[in-house]
Amino acid sequence: MVYEWHVYGVEETQRFAEMLGSRLAPGDLLALEGDLGAGKTTFTQGLARGLEVRGTVNSPTFTIIKEYQGRLPLYHMDVYRVGEDVDSLGLDDYFFGEGVTVVEWASLIEEVLPPERLTVTLRTTGESARLIQLVPEGDRYVKLCEEIEW
């Protein structure tokens, strides 16, 4: 099942993500997909607001993982440049921890991701328009998607 919503502009993208972030629970995993510039980091900034993270959230492109404190810890990963070093990162500690894990370019590490997760794909449909597609894998995420009112 694929759930879809259209958003227009950075602010609306972040408001949608903030609404989603406010519903997340410990151990939740979001696998973010989308082309360069599709809004993955922008989406994560909104999620962070929903998790009551204070401060600036930016892409962990070169650090790979950034941790933020809020209502729940937020583990923000960008695995675009990880390559074969994925096993040395200790990702299970994040995936099965007490926080929310967001993985940009998640398909690049598909083989190490837990089977239950929420895949979020962002597609550019116009100059400032985006299509947000959510694919829930597991009962927890199906319920989460069904409860979204947008």
Short mmCIF file of N, CA and C in Angstrom, two decimals, residues 8-148:
data_model
loop_
_atom_site.label_atom_id
_atom_site.label_comp_id
_atom_site.label_asym_id
_atom_site.label_seq_id
_atom_site.Cartn_x
_atom_site.Cartn_y
_atom_site.Cartn_z
N TYR A 8 3.25 21.83 -1.12
CA TYR A 8 3.72 22.94 -1.96
C TYR A 8 4.62 23.86 -1.14
N GLY A 9 5.89 23.82 -1.44
CA GLY A 9 6.85 24.68 -0.78
C GLY A 9 7.51 24.04 0.43
N VAL A 10 8.59 24.67 0.86
CA VAL A 10 9.38 24.18 1.99
C VAL A 10 8.55 24.14 3.27
N GLU A 11 7.81 25.22 3.54
CA GLU A 11 7.04 25.29 4.79
C GLU A 11 6.00 24.19 4.88
N GLU A 12 5.29 23.92 3.80
CA GLU A 12 4.27 22.88 3.84
C GLU A 12 4.90 21.50 3.96
N THR A 13 6.03 21.29 3.30
CA THR A 13 6.76 20.03 3.44
C THR A 13 7.14 19.82 4.90
N GLN A 14 7.65 20.87 5.54
CA GLN A 14 8.06 20.75 6.93
C GLN A 14 6.87 20.58 7.87
N ARG A 15 5.75 21.23 7.57
CA ARG A 15 4.56 21.06 8.42
C ARG A 15 4.04 19.62 8.35
N PHE A 16 4.04 19.04 7.14
CA PHE A 16 3.62 17.64 7.00
C PHE A 16 4.54 16.75 7.83
N ALA A 17 5.85 16.95 7.69
CA ALA A 17 6.82 16.14 8.42
C ALA A 17 6.71 16.36 9.92
N GLU A 18 6.44 17.60 10.34
CA GLU A 18 6.27 17.89 11.77
C GLU A 18 5.08 17.12 12.34
N MET A 19 3.98 17.11 11.59
CA MET A 19 2.80 16.36 12.00
C MET A 19 3.16 14.88 12.14
N LEU A 20 3.89 14.34 11.18
CA LEU A 20 4.31 12.94 11.25
C LEU A 20 5.24 12.72 12.43
N GLY A 21 6.20 13.61 12.61
CA GLY A 21 7.16 13.48 13.71
C GLY A 21 6.50 13.48 15.07
N SER A 22 5.41 14.22 15.22
CA SER A 22 4.72 14.27 16.51
C SER A 22 4.07 12.93 16.86
N ARG A 23 3.93 12.05 15.87
CA ARG A 23 3.29 10.75 16.08
C ARG A 23 4.29 9.60 16.21
N LEU A 24 5.57 9.90 16.08
CA LEU A 24 6.58 8.84 16.09
C LEU A 24 6.87 8.36 17.50
N ALA A 25 7.34 7.11 17.59
CA ALA A 25 7.59 6.45 18.86
C ALA A 25 9.01 5.90 18.91
N PRO A 26 9.49 5.56 20.11
CA PRO A 26 10.84 4.99 20.22
C PRO A 26 11.00 3.77 19.31
N GLY A 27 12.12 3.71 18.62
CA GLY A 27 12.42 2.59 17.74
C GLY A 27 11.91 2.76 16.32
N ASP A 28 11.19 3.84 16.03
CA ASP A 28 10.69 4.03 14.67
C ASP A 28 11.84 4.31 13.71
N LEU A 29 11.70 3.79 12.50
CA LEU A 29 12.71 3.94 11.45
C LEU A 29 12.05 4.47 10.19
N LEU A 30 12.58 5.58 9.69
CA LEU A 30 12.11 6.16 8.43
C LEU A 30 13.23 6.08 7.41
N ALA A 31 12.94 5.44 6.29
CA ALA A 31 13.90 5.31 5.19
C ALA A 31 13.53 6.35 4.15
N LEU A 32 14.38 7.37 3.99
CA LEU A 32 14.09 8.47 3.07
C LEU A 32 14.72 8.24 1.71
N GLU A 33 13.92 8.46 0.68
CA GLU A 33 14.38 8.33 -0.69
C GLU A 33 13.98 9.56 -1.49
N GLY A 34 14.71 9.84 -2.52
CA GLY A 34 14.41 10.96 -3.41
C GLY A 34 15.68 11.44 -4.07
N ASP A 35 15.52 12.07 -5.21
CA ASP A 35 16.68 12.60 -5.93
C ASP A 35 17.37 13.69 -5.12
N LEU A 36 18.57 14.06 -5.54
CA LEU A 36 19.25 15.21 -4.95
C LEU A 36 18.33 16.42 -5.05
N GLY A 37 18.18 17.14 -3.95
CA GLY A 37 17.35 18.33 -3.96
C GLY A 37 15.86 18.08 -3.83
N ALA A 38 15.46 16.84 -3.60
CA ALA A 38 14.04 16.52 -3.48
C ALA A 38 13.44 16.97 -2.16
N GLY A 39 14.28 17.20 -1.15
CA GLY A 39 13.78 17.69 0.13
C GLY A 39 13.94 16.74 1.29
N LYS A 40 14.86 15.80 1.21
CA LYS A 40 15.03 14.83 2.30
C LYS A 40 15.45 15.51 3.61
N THR A 41 16.41 16.41 3.54
CA THR A 41 16.85 17.11 4.75
C THR A 41 15.77 18.08 5.22
N THR A 42 15.10 18.75 4.31
CA THR A 42 13.98 19.63 4.66
C THR A 42 12.91 18.84 5.40
N PHE A 43 12.60 17.66 4.91
CA PHE A 43 11.62 16.78 5.55
C PHE A 43 12.09 16.41 6.96
N THR A 44 13.36 16.08 7.10
CA THR A 44 13.90 15.70 8.40
C THR A 44 13.84 16.88 9.37
N GLN A 45 14.05 18.09 8.90
CA GLN A 45 13.93 19.27 9.75
C GLN A 45 12.52 19.38 10.32
N GLY A 46 11.52 19.09 9.51
CA GLY A 46 10.15 19.09 9.99
C GLY A 46 9.90 17.98 11.00
N LEU A 47 10.42 16.79 10.72
CA LEU A 47 10.30 15.69 11.68
C LEU A 47 10.89 16.09 13.02
N ALA A 48 12.04 16.75 12.97
CA ALA A 48 12.72 17.19 14.19
C ALA A 48 11.83 18.13 15.00
N ARG A 49 11.15 19.03 14.33
CA ARG A 49 10.22 19.93 15.04
C ARG A 49 9.12 19.12 15.72
N GLY A 50 8.61 18.10 15.03
CA GLY A 50 7.59 17.25 15.62
C GLY A 50 8.09 16.44 16.80
N LEU A 51 9.40 16.23 16.85
CA LEU A 51 10.03 15.53 17.97
C LEU A 51 10.54 16.50 19.03
N GLU A 52 10.23 17.80 18.85
CA GLU A 52 10.61 18.86 19.78
C GLU A 52 12.12 19.02 19.92
N VAL A 53 12.83 18.80 18.82
CA VAL A 53 14.28 19.03 18.79
C VAL A 53 14.50 20.53 18.69
N ARG A 54 15.40 21.04 19.51
CA ARG A 54 15.75 22.46 19.46
C ARG A 54 17.06 22.61 18.70
N GLY A 55 17.20 23.70 18.00
CA GLY A 55 18.44 23.94 17.28
C GLY A 55 18.32 23.58 15.82
N THR A 56 19.42 23.76 15.13
CA THR A 56 19.47 23.57 13.68
C THR A 56 19.72 22.11 13.32
N VAL A 57 18.93 21.60 12.41
CA VAL A 57 19.12 20.25 11.88
C VAL A 57 19.59 20.41 10.44
N ASN A 58 20.76 19.85 10.15
CA ASN A 58 21.26 19.91 8.78
C ASN A 58 21.76 18.55 8.35
N SER A 59 22.09 18.43 7.09
CA SER A 59 22.44 17.14 6.51
C SER A 59 23.75 16.61 7.08
N PRO A 60 23.76 15.34 7.47
CA PRO A 60 24.99 14.72 7.95
C PRO A 60 25.81 14.10 6.82
N THR A 61 25.86 14.77 5.68
CA THR A 61 26.50 14.23 4.49
C THR A 61 27.91 13.73 4.76
N PHE A 62 28.71 14.50 5.47
CA PHE A 62 30.11 14.12 5.67
C PHE A 62 30.35 13.47 7.03
N THR A 63 29.45 13.67 7.99
CA THR A 63 29.61 13.03 9.30
C THR A 63 28.86 11.70 9.35
N ILE A 64 28.02 11.44 8.42
CA ILE A 64 27.20 10.23 8.26
C ILE A 64 26.05 10.17 9.26
N ILE A 65 26.32 10.42 10.55
CA ILE A 65 25.27 10.34 11.57
C ILE A 65 25.33 11.57 12.46
N LYS A 66 24.18 12.18 12.68
CA LYS A 66 24.06 13.27 13.65
C LYS A 66 22.95 12.89 14.62
N GLU A 67 23.20 13.17 15.88
CA GLU A 67 22.21 12.89 16.92
C GLU A 67 21.68 14.20 17.49
N TYR A 68 20.37 14.24 17.72
CA TYR A 68 19.72 15.41 18.28
C TYR A 68 18.84 14.96 19.44
N GLN A 69 18.70 15.81 20.44
CA GLN A 69 17.86 15.50 21.59
C GLN A 69 16.55 16.27 21.48
N GLY A 70 15.46 15.59 21.80
CA GLY A 70 14.13 16.18 21.81
C GLY A 70 13.24 15.32 22.68
N ARG A 71 11.96 15.30 22.36
CA ARG A 71 11.02 14.40 23.06
C ARG A 71 11.54 12.97 23.02
N LEU A 72 12.11 12.61 21.88
CA LEU A 72 12.84 11.37 21.67
C LEU A 72 14.15 11.74 20.98
N PRO A 73 15.20 10.95 21.16
CA PRO A 73 16.41 11.22 20.38
C PRO A 73 16.12 11.03 18.89
N LEU A 74 16.74 11.87 18.08
CA LEU A 74 16.64 11.75 16.63
C LEU A 74 18.02 11.40 16.10
N TYR A 75 18.10 10.28 15.39
CA TYR A 75 19.34 9.84 14.75
C TYR A 75 19.17 10.06 13.25
N HIS A 76 19.88 11.05 12.74
CA HIS A 76 19.75 11.44 11.33
C HIS A 76 20.97 10.95 10.58
N MET A 77 20.76 10.11 9.60
CA MET A 77 21.86 9.50 8.85
C MET A 77 21.76 9.85 7.37
N ASP A 78 22.92 10.04 6.77
CA ASP A 78 23.02 10.20 5.32
C ASP A 78 24.05 9.17 4.87
N VAL A 79 23.59 8.10 4.25
CA VAL A 79 24.47 6.98 3.91
C VAL A 79 24.92 7.01 2.45
N TYR A 80 24.78 8.16 1.81
CA TYR A 80 25.14 8.28 0.40
C TYR A 80 26.59 7.89 0.14
N ARG A 81 27.49 8.23 1.06
CA ARG A 81 28.93 7.99 0.86
C ARG A 81 29.48 6.83 1.69
N VAL A 82 28.64 6.03 2.29
CA VAL A 82 29.10 4.98 3.20
C VAL A 82 29.84 3.86 2.47
N GLY A 83 29.33 3.41 1.36
CA GLY A 83 29.97 2.32 0.63
C GLY A 83 29.97 1.03 1.42
N GLU A 84 31.09 0.34 1.40
CA GLU A 84 31.19 -0.97 2.05
C GLU A 84 31.48 -0.88 3.54
N ASP A 85 31.63 0.33 4.08
CA ASP A 85 31.91 0.50 5.50
C ASP A 85 30.67 0.41 6.37
N VAL A 86 29.54 0.07 5.80
CA VAL A 86 28.28 0.08 6.52
C VAL A 86 28.32 -0.81 7.77
N ASP A 87 29.00 -1.93 7.72
CA ASP A 87 29.04 -2.84 8.87
C ASP A 87 29.79 -2.25 10.06
N SER A 88 30.69 -1.32 9.82
CA SER A 88 31.49 -0.75 10.90
C SER A 88 30.78 0.39 11.63
N LEU A 89 29.59 0.76 11.20
CA LEU A 89 28.91 1.92 11.79
C LEU A 89 28.08 1.59 13.02
N GLY A 90 27.83 0.32 13.30
CA GLY A 90 27.03 -0.05 14.47
C GLY A 90 25.59 0.42 14.36
N LEU A 91 25.00 0.29 13.20
CA LEU A 91 23.67 0.84 12.95
C LEU A 91 22.58 0.19 13.79
N ASP A 92 22.74 -1.07 14.16
CA ASP A 92 21.72 -1.72 14.98
C ASP A 92 21.47 -0.99 16.28
N ASP A 93 22.52 -0.36 16.83
CA ASP A 93 22.36 0.41 18.07
C ASP A 93 21.36 1.54 17.87
N TYR A 94 21.33 2.10 16.69
CA TYR A 94 20.37 3.16 16.37
C TYR A 94 19.01 2.58 16.00
N PHE A 95 19.02 1.59 15.11
CA PHE A 95 17.76 1.02 14.62
C PHE A 95 16.90 0.46 15.75
N PHE A 96 17.53 -0.11 16.74
CA PHE A 96 16.79 -0.76 17.82
C PHE A 96 16.94 -0.02 19.14
N GLY A 97 17.27 1.26 19.06
CA GLY A 97 17.45 2.09 20.24
C GLY A 97 16.15 2.75 20.68
N GLU A 98 16.31 3.75 21.54
CA GLU A 98 15.16 4.44 22.13
C GLU A 98 14.74 5.68 21.35
N GLY A 99 15.40 5.93 20.23
CA GLY A 99 15.08 7.12 19.46
C GLY A 99 14.39 6.81 18.16
N VAL A 100 14.31 7.83 17.33
CA VAL A 100 13.76 7.73 15.97
C VAL A 100 14.93 7.83 15.01
N THR A 101 15.03 6.90 14.08
CA THR A 101 16.12 6.89 13.11
C THR A 101 15.59 7.30 11.74
N VAL A 102 16.27 8.26 11.13
CA VAL A 102 15.94 8.71 9.78
C VAL A 102 17.17 8.46 8.92
N VAL A 103 17.00 7.69 7.84
CA VAL A 103 18.12 7.33 6.97
C VAL A 103 17.88 7.89 5.58
N GLU A 104 18.69 8.89 5.20
CA GLU A 104 18.64 9.40 3.83
C GLU A 104 19.41 8.45 2.93
N TRP A 105 18.88 8.20 1.73
CA TRP A 105 19.47 7.27 0.75
C TRP A 105 19.44 5.83 1.29
N ALA A 106 18.40 5.49 2.00
CA ALA A 106 18.30 4.19 2.68
C ALA A 106 18.44 3.00 1.74
N SER A 107 18.02 3.12 0.50
CA SER A 107 18.11 1.98 -0.42
C SER A 107 19.55 1.53 -0.64
N LEU A 108 20.51 2.40 -0.36
CA LEU A 108 21.92 2.03 -0.52
C LEU A 108 22.40 1.05 0.54
N ILE A 109 21.64 0.94 1.64
CA ILE A 109 22.00 -0.02 2.69
C ILE A 109 20.84 -0.96 2.99
N GLU A 110 20.04 -1.21 1.97
CA GLU A 110 18.85 -2.05 2.09
C GLU A 110 19.12 -3.35 2.85
N GLU A 111 20.28 -3.95 2.61
CA GLU A 111 20.57 -5.27 3.18
C GLU A 111 20.73 -5.24 4.70
N VAL A 112 20.95 -4.09 5.31
CA VAL A 112 21.12 -4.04 6.76
C VAL A 112 19.94 -3.37 7.47
N LEU A 113 18.96 -2.90 6.72
CA LEU A 113 17.80 -2.25 7.34
C LEU A 113 16.85 -3.29 7.93
N PRO A 114 16.25 -2.98 9.07
CA PRO A 114 15.21 -3.87 9.60
C PRO A 114 14.04 -3.95 8.62
N PRO A 115 13.36 -5.08 8.57
CA PRO A 115 12.27 -5.24 7.61
C PRO A 115 11.08 -4.32 7.91
N GLU A 116 10.85 -3.98 9.18
CA GLU A 116 9.74 -3.10 9.52
C GLU A 116 10.25 -1.67 9.56
N ARG A 117 9.65 -0.83 8.70
CA ARG A 117 10.07 0.57 8.60
C ARG A 117 9.04 1.32 7.78
N LEU A 118 9.19 2.63 7.76
CA LEU A 118 8.36 3.48 6.93
C LEU A 118 9.25 4.10 5.87
N THR A 119 9.00 3.75 4.61
CA THR A 119 9.76 4.34 3.52
C THR A 119 9.05 5.60 3.06
N VAL A 120 9.80 6.70 3.04
CA VAL A 120 9.28 8.00 2.64
C VAL A 120 10.01 8.40 1.36
N THR A 121 9.27 8.55 0.28
CA THR A 121 9.86 8.98 -0.99
C THR A 121 9.34 10.36 -1.32
N LEU A 122 10.27 11.26 -1.62
CA LEU A 122 9.94 12.63 -2.01
C LEU A 122 10.22 12.80 -3.49
N ARG A 123 9.22 13.26 -4.22
CA ARG A 123 9.37 13.47 -5.66
C ARG A 123 9.02 14.92 -5.99
N THR A 124 9.86 15.53 -6.79
CA THR A 124 9.59 16.88 -7.27
C THR A 124 8.55 16.81 -8.39
N THR A 125 7.46 17.57 -8.23
CA THR A 125 6.40 17.56 -9.25
C THR A 125 6.20 18.93 -9.88
N GLY A 126 6.96 19.89 -9.43
CA GLY A 126 6.88 21.25 -9.96
C GLY A 126 7.97 22.08 -9.30
N GLU A 127 8.01 23.36 -9.59
CA GLU A 127 9.08 24.21 -9.06
C GLU A 127 9.21 24.12 -7.54
N SER A 128 8.10 24.17 -6.83
CA SER A 128 8.16 24.04 -5.37
C SER A 128 7.21 22.96 -4.86
N ALA A 129 6.68 22.16 -5.76
CA ALA A 129 5.72 21.12 -5.40
C ALA A 129 6.42 19.77 -5.21
N ARG A 130 5.93 19.02 -4.23
CA ARG A 130 6.48 17.70 -3.95
C ARG A 130 5.34 16.71 -3.77
N LEU A 131 5.61 15.48 -4.15
CA LEU A 131 4.74 14.36 -3.84
C LEU A 131 5.43 13.58 -2.74
N ILE A 132 4.72 13.38 -1.63
CA ILE A 132 5.24 12.57 -0.53
C ILE A 132 4.55 11.23 -0.59
N GLN A 133 5.33 10.17 -0.73
CA GLN A 133 4.80 8.81 -0.75
C GLN A 133 5.30 8.06 0.48
N LEU A 134 4.38 7.47 1.21
CA LEU A 134 4.73 6.67 2.38
C LEU A 134 4.38 5.22 2.09
N VAL A 135 5.35 4.35 2.29
CA VAL A 135 5.14 2.91 2.14
C VAL A 135 5.43 2.26 3.49
N PRO A 136 4.38 1.85 4.20
CA PRO A 136 4.58 1.24 5.51
C PRO A 136 4.91 -0.24 5.38
N GLU A 137 5.89 -0.66 6.14
CA GLU A 137 6.25 -2.07 6.19
C GLU A 137 6.18 -2.50 7.65
N GLY A 138 5.08 -3.16 8.00
CA GLY A 138 4.84 -3.57 9.37
C GLY A 138 3.58 -2.90 9.91
N ASP A 139 2.90 -3.58 10.82
CA ASP A 139 1.62 -3.11 11.36
C ASP A 139 1.72 -1.73 11.99
N ARG A 140 2.79 -1.48 12.72
CA ARG A 140 2.97 -0.17 13.38
C ARG A 140 2.88 0.96 12.36
N TYR A 141 3.54 0.78 11.23
CA TYR A 141 3.61 1.84 10.23
C TYR A 141 2.33 1.95 9.40
N VAL A 142 1.65 0.83 9.20
CA VAL A 142 0.34 0.88 8.52
C VAL A 142 -0.62 1.72 9.36
N LYS A 143 -0.66 1.45 10.66
CA LYS A 143 -1.53 2.20 11.56
C LYS A 143 -1.17 3.68 11.56
N LEU A 144 0.12 3.97 11.59
CA LEU A 144 0.59 5.35 11.56
C LEU A 144 0.08 6.07 10.30
N CYS A 145 0.21 5.43 9.15
CA CYS A 145 -0.24 6.04 7.89
C CYS A 145 -1.75 6.22 7.85
N GLU A 146 -2.48 5.25 8.38
CA GLU A 146 -3.94 5.34 8.36
C GLU A 146 -4.45 6.47 9.24
N GLU A 147 -3.68 6.87 10.24
CA GLU A 147 -4.10 7.93 11.16
C GLU A 147 -3.77 9.33 10.66
N ILE A 148 -3.04 9.44 9.56
CA ILE A 148 -2.65 10.76 9.07
C ILE A 148 -3.86 11.48 8.48
#
